[in-house]
Coordinates of C-alpha atoms and ligand atoms in Angstrom, one line a residue:
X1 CA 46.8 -58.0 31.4
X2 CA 46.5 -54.1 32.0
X3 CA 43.4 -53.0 33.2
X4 CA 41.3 -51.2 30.5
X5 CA 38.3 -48.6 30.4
X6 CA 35.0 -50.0 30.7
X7 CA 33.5 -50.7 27.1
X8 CA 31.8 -48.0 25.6
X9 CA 33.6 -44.8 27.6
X10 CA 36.6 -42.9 26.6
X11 CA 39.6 -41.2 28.0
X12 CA 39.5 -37.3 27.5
X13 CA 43.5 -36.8 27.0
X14 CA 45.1 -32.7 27.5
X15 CA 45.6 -32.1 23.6
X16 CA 41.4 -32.8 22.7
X17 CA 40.2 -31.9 26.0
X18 CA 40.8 -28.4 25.1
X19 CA 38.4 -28.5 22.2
X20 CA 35.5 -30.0 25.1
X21 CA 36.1 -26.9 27.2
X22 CA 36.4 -24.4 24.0
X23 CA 32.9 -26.1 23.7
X24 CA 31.8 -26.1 27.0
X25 CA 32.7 -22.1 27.1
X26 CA 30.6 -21.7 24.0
X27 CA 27.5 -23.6 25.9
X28 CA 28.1 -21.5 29.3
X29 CA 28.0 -18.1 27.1
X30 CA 25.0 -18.5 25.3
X31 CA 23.0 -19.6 28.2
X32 CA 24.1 -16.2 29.6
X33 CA 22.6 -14.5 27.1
X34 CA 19.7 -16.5 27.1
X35 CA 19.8 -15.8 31.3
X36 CA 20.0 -19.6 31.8
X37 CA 20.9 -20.8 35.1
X38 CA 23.3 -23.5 36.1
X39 CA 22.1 -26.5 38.1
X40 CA 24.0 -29.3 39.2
X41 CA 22.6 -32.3 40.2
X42 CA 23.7 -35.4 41.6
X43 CA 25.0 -38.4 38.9
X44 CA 23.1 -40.7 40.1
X45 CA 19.4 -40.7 41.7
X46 CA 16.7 -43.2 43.2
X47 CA 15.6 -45.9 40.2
X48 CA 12.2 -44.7 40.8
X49 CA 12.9 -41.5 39.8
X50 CA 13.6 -42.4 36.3
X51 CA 11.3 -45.1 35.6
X52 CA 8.3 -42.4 36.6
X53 CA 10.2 -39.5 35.0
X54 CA 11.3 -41.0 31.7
X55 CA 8.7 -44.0 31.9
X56 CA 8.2 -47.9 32.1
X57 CA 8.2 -48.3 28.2
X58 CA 11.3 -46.9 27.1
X59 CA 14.4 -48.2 25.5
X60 CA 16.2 -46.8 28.1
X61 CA 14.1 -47.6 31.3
X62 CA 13.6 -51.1 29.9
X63 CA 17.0 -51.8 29.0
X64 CA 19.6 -49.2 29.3
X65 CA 19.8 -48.1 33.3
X66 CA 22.8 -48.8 35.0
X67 CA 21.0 -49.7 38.0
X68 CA 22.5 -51.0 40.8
X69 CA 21.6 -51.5 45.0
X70 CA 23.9 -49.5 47.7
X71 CA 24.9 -50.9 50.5
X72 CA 21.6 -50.2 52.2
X73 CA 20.0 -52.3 49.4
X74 CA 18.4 -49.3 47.8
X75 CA 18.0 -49.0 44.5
X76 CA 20.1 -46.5 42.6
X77 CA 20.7 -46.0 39.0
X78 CA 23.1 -43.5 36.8
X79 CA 21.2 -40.6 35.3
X80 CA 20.6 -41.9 31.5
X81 CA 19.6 -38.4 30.9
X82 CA 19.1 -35.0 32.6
X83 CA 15.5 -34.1 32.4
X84 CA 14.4 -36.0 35.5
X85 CA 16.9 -35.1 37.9
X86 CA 16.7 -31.4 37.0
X87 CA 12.7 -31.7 38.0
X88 CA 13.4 -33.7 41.0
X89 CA 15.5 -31.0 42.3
X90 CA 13.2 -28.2 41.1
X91 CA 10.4 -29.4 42.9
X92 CA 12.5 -30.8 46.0
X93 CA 14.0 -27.1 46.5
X94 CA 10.7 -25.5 45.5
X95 CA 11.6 -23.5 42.4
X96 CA 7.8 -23.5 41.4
X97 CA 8.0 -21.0 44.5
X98 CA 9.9 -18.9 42.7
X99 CA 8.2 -15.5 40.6
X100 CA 9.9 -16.5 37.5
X101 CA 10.1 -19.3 34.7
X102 CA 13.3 -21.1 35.9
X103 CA 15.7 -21.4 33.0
X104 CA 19.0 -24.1 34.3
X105 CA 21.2 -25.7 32.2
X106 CA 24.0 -28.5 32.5
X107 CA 26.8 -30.3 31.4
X108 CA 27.8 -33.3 32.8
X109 CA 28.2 -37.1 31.8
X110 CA 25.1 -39.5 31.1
X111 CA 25.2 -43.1 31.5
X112 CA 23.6 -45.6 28.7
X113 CA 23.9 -49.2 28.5
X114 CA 23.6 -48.8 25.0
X115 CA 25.8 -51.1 21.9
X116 CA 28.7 -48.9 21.6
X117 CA 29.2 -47.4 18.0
X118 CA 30.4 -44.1 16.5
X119 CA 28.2 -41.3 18.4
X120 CA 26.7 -43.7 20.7
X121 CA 28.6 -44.6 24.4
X122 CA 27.7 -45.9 27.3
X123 CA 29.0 -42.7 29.5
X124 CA 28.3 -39.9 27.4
X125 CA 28.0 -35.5 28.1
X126 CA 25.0 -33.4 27.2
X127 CA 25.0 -29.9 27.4
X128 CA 21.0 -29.5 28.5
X129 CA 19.0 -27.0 29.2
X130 CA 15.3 -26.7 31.0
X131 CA 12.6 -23.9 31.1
X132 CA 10.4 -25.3 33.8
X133 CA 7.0 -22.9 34.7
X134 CA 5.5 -21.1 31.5
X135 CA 2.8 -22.8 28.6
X136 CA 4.1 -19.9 26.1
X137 CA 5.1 -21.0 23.0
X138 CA 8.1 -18.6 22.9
X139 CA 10.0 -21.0 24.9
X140 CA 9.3 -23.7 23.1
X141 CA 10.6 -21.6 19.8
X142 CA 13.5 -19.9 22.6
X143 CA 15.1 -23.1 23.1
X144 CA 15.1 -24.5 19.7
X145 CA 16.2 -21.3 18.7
X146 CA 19.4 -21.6 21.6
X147 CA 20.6 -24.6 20.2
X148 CA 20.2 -24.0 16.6
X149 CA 22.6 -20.7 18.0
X150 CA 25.0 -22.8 19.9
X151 CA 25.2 -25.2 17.0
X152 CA 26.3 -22.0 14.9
X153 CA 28.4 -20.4 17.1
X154 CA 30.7 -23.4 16.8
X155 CA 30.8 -23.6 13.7
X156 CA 28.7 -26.9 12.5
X157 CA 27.6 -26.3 9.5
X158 CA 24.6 -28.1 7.4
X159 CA 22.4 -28.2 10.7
X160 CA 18.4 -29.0 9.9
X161 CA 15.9 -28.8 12.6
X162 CA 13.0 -30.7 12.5
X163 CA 9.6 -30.1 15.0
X164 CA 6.7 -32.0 15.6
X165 CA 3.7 -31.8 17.9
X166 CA 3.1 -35.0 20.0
X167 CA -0.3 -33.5 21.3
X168 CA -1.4 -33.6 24.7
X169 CA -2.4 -37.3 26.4
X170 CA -6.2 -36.8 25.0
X171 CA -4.9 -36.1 21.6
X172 CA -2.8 -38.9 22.0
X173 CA -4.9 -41.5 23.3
X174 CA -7.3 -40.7 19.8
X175 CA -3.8 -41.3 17.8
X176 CA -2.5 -44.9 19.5
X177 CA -6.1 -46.4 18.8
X178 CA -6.0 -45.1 15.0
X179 CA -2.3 -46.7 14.8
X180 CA -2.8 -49.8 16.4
X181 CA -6.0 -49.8 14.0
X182 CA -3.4 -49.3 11.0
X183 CA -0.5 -51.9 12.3
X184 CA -2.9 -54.4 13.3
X185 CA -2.8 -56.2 10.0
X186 CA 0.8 -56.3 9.9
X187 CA 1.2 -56.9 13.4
X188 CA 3.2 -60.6 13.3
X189 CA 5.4 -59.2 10.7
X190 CA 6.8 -56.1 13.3
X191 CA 10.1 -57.0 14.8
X192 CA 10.1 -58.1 18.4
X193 CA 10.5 -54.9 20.2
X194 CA 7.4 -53.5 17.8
X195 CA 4.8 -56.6 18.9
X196 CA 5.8 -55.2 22.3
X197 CA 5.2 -51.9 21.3
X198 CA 2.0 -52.3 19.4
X199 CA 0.1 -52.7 23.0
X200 CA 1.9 -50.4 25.2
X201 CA 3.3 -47.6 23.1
X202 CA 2.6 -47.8 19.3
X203 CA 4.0 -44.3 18.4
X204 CA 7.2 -46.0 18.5
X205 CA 6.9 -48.3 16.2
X206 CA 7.3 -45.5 13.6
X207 CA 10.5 -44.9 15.0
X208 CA 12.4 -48.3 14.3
X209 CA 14.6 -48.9 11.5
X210 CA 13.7 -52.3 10.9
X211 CA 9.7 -51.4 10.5
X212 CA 9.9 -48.5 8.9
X213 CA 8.3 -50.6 5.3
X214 CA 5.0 -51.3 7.6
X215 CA 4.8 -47.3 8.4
X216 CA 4.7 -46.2 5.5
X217 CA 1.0 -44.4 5.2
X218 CA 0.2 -44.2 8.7
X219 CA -2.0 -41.9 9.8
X220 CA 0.2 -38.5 10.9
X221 CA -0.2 -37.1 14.5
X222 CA -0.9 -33.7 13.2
X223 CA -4.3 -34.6 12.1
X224 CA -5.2 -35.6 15.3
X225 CA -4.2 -32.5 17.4
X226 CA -6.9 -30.6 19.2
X227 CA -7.5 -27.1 19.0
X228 CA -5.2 -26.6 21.8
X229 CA -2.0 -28.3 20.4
X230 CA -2.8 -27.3 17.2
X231 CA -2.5 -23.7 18.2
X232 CA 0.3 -24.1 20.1
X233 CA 2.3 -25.3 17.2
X234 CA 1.7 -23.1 15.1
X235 CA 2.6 -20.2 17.2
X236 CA 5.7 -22.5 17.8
X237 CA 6.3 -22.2 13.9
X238 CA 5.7 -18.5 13.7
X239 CA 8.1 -17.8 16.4
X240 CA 10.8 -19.8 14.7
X241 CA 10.0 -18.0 11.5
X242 CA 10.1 -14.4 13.1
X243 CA 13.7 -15.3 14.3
X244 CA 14.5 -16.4 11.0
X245 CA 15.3 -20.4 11.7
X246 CA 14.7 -22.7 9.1
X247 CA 12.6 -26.0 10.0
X248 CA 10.9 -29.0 8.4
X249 CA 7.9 -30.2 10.0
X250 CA 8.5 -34.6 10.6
X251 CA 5.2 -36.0 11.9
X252 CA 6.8 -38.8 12.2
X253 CA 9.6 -37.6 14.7
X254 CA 8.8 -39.8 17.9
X255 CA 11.2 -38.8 20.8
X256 CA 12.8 -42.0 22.7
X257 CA 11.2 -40.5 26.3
X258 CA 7.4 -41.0 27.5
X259 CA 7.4 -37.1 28.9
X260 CA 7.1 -35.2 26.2
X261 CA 3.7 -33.1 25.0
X262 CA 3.1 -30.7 22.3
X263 CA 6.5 -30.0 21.3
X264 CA 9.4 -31.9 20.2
X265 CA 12.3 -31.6 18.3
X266 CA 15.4 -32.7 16.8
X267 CA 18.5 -31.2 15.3
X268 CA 19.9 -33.2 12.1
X269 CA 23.4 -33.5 10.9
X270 CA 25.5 -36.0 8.5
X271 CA 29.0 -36.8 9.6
X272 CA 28.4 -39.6 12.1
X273 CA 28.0 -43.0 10.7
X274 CA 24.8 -44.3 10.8
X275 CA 23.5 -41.5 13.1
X276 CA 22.1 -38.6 11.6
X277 CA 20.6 -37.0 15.1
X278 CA 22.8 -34.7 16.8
X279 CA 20.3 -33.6 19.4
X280 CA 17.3 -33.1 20.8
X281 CA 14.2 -31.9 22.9
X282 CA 10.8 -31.0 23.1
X283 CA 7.7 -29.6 25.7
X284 CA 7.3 -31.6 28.7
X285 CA 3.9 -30.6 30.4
X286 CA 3.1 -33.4 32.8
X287 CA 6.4 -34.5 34.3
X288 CA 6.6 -32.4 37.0
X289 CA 3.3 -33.0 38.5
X290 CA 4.7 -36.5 38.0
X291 CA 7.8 -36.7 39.7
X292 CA 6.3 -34.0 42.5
X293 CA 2.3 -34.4 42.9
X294 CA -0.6 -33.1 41.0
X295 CA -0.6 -29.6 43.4
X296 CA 2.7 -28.2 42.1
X297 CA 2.8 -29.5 38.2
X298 CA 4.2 -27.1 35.6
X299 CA 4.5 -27.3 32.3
X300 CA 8.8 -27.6 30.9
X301 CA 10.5 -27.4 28.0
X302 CA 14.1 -28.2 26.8
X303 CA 16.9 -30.2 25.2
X304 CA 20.0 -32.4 25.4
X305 CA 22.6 -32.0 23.1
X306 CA 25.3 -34.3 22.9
X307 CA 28.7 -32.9 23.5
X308 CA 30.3 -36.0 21.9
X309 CA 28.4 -35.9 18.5
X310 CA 29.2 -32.2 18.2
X311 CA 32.8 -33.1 17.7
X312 CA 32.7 -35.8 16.2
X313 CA 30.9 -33.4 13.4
X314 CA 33.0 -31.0 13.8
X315 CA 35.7 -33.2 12.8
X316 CA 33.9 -34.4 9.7
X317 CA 33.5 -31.2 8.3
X318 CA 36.9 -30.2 9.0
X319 CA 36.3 -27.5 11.6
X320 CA 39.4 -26.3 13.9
X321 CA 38.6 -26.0 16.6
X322 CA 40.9 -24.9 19.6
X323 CA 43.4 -27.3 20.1
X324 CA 46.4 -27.3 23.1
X325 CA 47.1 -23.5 24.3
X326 CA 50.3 -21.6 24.2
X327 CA 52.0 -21.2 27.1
X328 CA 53.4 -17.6 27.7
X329 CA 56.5 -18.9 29.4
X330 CA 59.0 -21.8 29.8
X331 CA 62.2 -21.0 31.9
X332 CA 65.6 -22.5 32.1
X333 CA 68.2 -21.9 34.4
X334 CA 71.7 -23.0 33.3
X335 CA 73.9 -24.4 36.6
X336 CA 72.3 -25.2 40.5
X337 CA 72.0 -21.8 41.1
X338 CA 70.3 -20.0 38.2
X339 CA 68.2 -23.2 38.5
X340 CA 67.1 -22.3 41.6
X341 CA 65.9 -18.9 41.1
X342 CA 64.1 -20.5 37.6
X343 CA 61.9 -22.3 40.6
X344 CA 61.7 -19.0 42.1
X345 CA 61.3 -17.2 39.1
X346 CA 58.5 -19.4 37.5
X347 CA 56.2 -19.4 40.9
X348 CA 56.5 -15.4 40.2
X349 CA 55.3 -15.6 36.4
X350 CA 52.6 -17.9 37.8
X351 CA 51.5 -15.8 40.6
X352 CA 51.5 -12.7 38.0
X353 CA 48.8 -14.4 35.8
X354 CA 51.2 -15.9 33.2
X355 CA 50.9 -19.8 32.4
X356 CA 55.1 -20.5 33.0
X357 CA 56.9 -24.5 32.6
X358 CA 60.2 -25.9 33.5
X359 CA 62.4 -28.8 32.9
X360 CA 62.0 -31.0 36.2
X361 CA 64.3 -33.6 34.3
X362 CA 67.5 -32.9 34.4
X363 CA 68.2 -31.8 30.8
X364 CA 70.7 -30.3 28.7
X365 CA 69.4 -26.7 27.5
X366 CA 68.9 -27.8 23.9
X367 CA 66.4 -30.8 25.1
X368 CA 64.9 -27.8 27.2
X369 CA 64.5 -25.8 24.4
X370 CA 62.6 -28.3 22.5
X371 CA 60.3 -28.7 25.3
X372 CA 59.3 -25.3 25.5
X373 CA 58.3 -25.8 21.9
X374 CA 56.4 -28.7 22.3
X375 CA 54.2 -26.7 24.7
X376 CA 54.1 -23.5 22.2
X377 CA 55.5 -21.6 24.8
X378 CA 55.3 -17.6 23.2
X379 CA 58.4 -16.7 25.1
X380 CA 61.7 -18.4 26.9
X381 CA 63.2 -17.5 30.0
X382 CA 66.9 -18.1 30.1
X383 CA 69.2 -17.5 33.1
X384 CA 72.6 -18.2 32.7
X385 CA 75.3 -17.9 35.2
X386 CA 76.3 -14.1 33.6
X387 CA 72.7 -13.1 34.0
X388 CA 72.3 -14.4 37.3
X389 CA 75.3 -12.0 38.4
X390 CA 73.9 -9.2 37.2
X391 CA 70.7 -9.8 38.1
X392 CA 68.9 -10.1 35.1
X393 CA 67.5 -13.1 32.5
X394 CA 67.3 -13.2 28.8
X395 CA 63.8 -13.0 27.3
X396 CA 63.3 -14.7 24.0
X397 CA 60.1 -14.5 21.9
X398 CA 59.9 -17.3 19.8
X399 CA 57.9 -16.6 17.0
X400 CA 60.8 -13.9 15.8
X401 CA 63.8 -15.3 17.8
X402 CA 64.4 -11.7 19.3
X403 CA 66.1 -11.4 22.7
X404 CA 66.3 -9.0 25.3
X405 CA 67.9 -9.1 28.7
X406 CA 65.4 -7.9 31.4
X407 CA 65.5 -7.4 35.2
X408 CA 64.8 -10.3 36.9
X409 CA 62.2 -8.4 38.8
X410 CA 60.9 -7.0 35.5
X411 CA 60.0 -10.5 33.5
X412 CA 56.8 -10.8 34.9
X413 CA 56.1 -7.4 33.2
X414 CA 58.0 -7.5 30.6
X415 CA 56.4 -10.8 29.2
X416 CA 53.1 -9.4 30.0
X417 CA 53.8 -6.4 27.8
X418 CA 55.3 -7.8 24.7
X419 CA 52.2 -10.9 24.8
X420 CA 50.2 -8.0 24.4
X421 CA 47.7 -7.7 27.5
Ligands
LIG1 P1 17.7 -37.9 24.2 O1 17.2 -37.7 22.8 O2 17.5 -39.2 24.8 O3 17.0 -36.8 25.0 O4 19.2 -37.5 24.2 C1 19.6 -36.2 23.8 C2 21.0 -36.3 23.1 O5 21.9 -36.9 23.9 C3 21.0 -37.2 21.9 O6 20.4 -36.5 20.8 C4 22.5 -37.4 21.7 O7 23.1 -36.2 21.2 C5 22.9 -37.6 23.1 N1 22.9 -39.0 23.4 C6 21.9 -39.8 23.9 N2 22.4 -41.1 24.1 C7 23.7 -41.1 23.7 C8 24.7 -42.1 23.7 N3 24.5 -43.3 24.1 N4 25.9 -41.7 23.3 C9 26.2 -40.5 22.9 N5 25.3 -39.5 22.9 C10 24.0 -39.8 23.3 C11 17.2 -36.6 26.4 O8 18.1 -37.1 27.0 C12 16.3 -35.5 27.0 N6 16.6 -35.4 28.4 C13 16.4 -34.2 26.3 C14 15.5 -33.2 26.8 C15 15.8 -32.2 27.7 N7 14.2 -33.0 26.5 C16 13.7 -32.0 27.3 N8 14.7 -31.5 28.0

């Protein structure tokens, strides 16, 4: 039997790999405006980075990690998610050093070992972004405000954000005991995963489909924020309002990672199946003092969109986006020699700036033709034997089927021209 691509991947064919980068272009120019920085880190880290970054009691440090030993025996593991690695390197090349809030984005592939289903993969892409340094609720409000704008730009449409505050960890600690206090009645009847949860993180229990009959009327977080997160939300909100971006408050929004604080935040949208989350984020205050010591922690904030469930929504609603690009060129050269100066001839387009095919198969002109069409070539380049005596080649635009014998030296320019730039 052929070999086959690992469950729960895909292949990223020319044809829809166009639309990634259209989107990928989008995501690079509104991080310019929003002077993000781009940070690459490495695709896979220690294991012990993500099972102190993202924590012992998630989904995805419990069960999804592709973990595996090197050769050295030591412990290695895919990135699941960006966060961690982007704070690992902040701290490892001292950003904190730096005068400024560091604002880095990336785009790159994740890696869950998660039951494969529409919007859900086991290698995945997130466009992410991280303001690491600053407490100020503007950022918080910036960065939900940069994705509900990238989201936009695109052209999703019927995009709901929701914010909640998860407090800070004294805040929290009040919360757990009132929710285990609620759920402990009900605690045999809680699926498996939620008897787990109950002891060790009991917040997420209002987060699982199964349970969600036994949450109904538990308490909300929001009436256990102190006067610090309670502020900080609320400047949060009037931020979003001042920029005009619509929200619902969910205080029953529980992220999937143990790092978040104050903050968090998720970006809605129908079109996928059973998954109705596109996206999201929130305020991180903690982690890096986690992942780098006490002495250098500063608060974060960001988010991780994924690059998948923006096109699979995209696709629901009907949105175009850009699909294979024309190529300003194809040349054919009828008999060895004309042939030969197409090669030549085509390395000069190239060289100009001008995307330029041709037939490397032997054809007759007419299959040639039909080639350049499949590749929406704007213009053909025809040298026959006449033109190749005097010199010159016949320029066709396609779209009106007009022709014009040109130069040889003067096709570069002359397709240049009549494209328009
Ligand atoms: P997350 O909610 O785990 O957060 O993932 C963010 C987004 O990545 C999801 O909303 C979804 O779009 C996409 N995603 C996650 N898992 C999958 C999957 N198996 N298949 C397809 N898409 C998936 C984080 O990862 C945080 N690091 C976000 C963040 C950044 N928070 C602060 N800064």
């Amino acid at each position: 039997m052929s070999i086959q691509k690992p469950k729960g991947t895909q292949d990223i064919l020319p044809g829809v790999v166009e639309k990634w980068q259209y989107i990928e272009e989008k995501a690079r120019d509104v991080c310019r405006r929003f002077n993000y920085k781009e940070i690459r880190t490495p695709i896979f880290e220690t294991t012990e980075l993500f099972q102190r970054g993202v924590g012992e009691t998630t989904d995805i440090v419990e069960k999804e990690m592709y973990t595996f030993p090197d050769k050295a025996d030591r412990s290695m593991t895919l990135r699941p998610e960006g966060t961690a690695g982007v704070v690992r390197a902040y701290v490892e090349n001292k950003l904190y050093g730096e005068p400024d809030v560091s604002k880095l984005y990336y785009i790159g592939p994740m890696f869950r070992y998660e039951q494969p289903q529409a919007g859900r993969y086991r290698q995945f892409h997130q466009f992410g972004i991280e303001a690491i340094g600053a407490t100020d609720p503007a950022l918080d409000a910036e960065v939900i405000a940069m994705g509900y704008l990238f989201y936009k730009e695109i052209g999703l449409k019927g995009v709901t954000v929701e914010i909640n505050s998860v407090g800070n960890p004294s805040c929290r600690a009040v919360y757990r005991e009132e929710l285990q206090k609620f759920f402990a009645p009900v605690k045999d009847k809680l699926c498996k995963d939620c008897q787990s949860r109950y002891d060790r993180n009991p917040m997420r229990i209002l987060d699982c489909k199964k349970d969600q009959e036994y949450g109904v009327g538990a308490p909300s977080i929001l009436d256990f924020l102190d006067e610090e997160c309670t502020t900080h939300f609320a400047k949060v909100q009037r931020h979003l309002t001042d920029m005009g971006i619509e929200y619902v408050i969910n205080p029953r929004m529980v992220r999937g990672l143990d790092y978040y604080t104050h903050t968090a935040f998720e970006y809605k949208a129908a079109g996928i199946g059973a998954i109705d989350t596109i996206s999201g984020g929130g305020r991180y205050n903690g982690l890096v003092g986690t992942i780098g010591g006490s002495a250098i922690d500063r608060p974060g904030v960001g988010f991780g969109l994924g690059l998948e469930r923006v096109l699979l929504v995209l696709e629901a609603q009907g949105v175009d986006v850009q699909g294979v690009l024309p190529l300003d060129a194809y040349v054919i050269g009828m008999g060895e020699a004309a042939e030969n100066e197409a090669t030549r001839l085509l390395f000069e387009l190239r060289a100009a700036g001008l995307s330029a095919e041709k037939d490397y198969l032997g054809r007759k002109m007419k299959a040639q033709m039909k080639s350049a069409d499949r590749f929406a070539a704007r213009f053909t380049v025809i040298i026959g034997e006449d033109e190749l005596s005097r010199g010159t080649a016949m320029v066709k635009t396609m779209a009106t089927g007009e022709q014009e014998e040109v130069p040889l030296a003067n096709v570069a320019a002359a397709i240049a021209a009549k494209r328009g730039n």
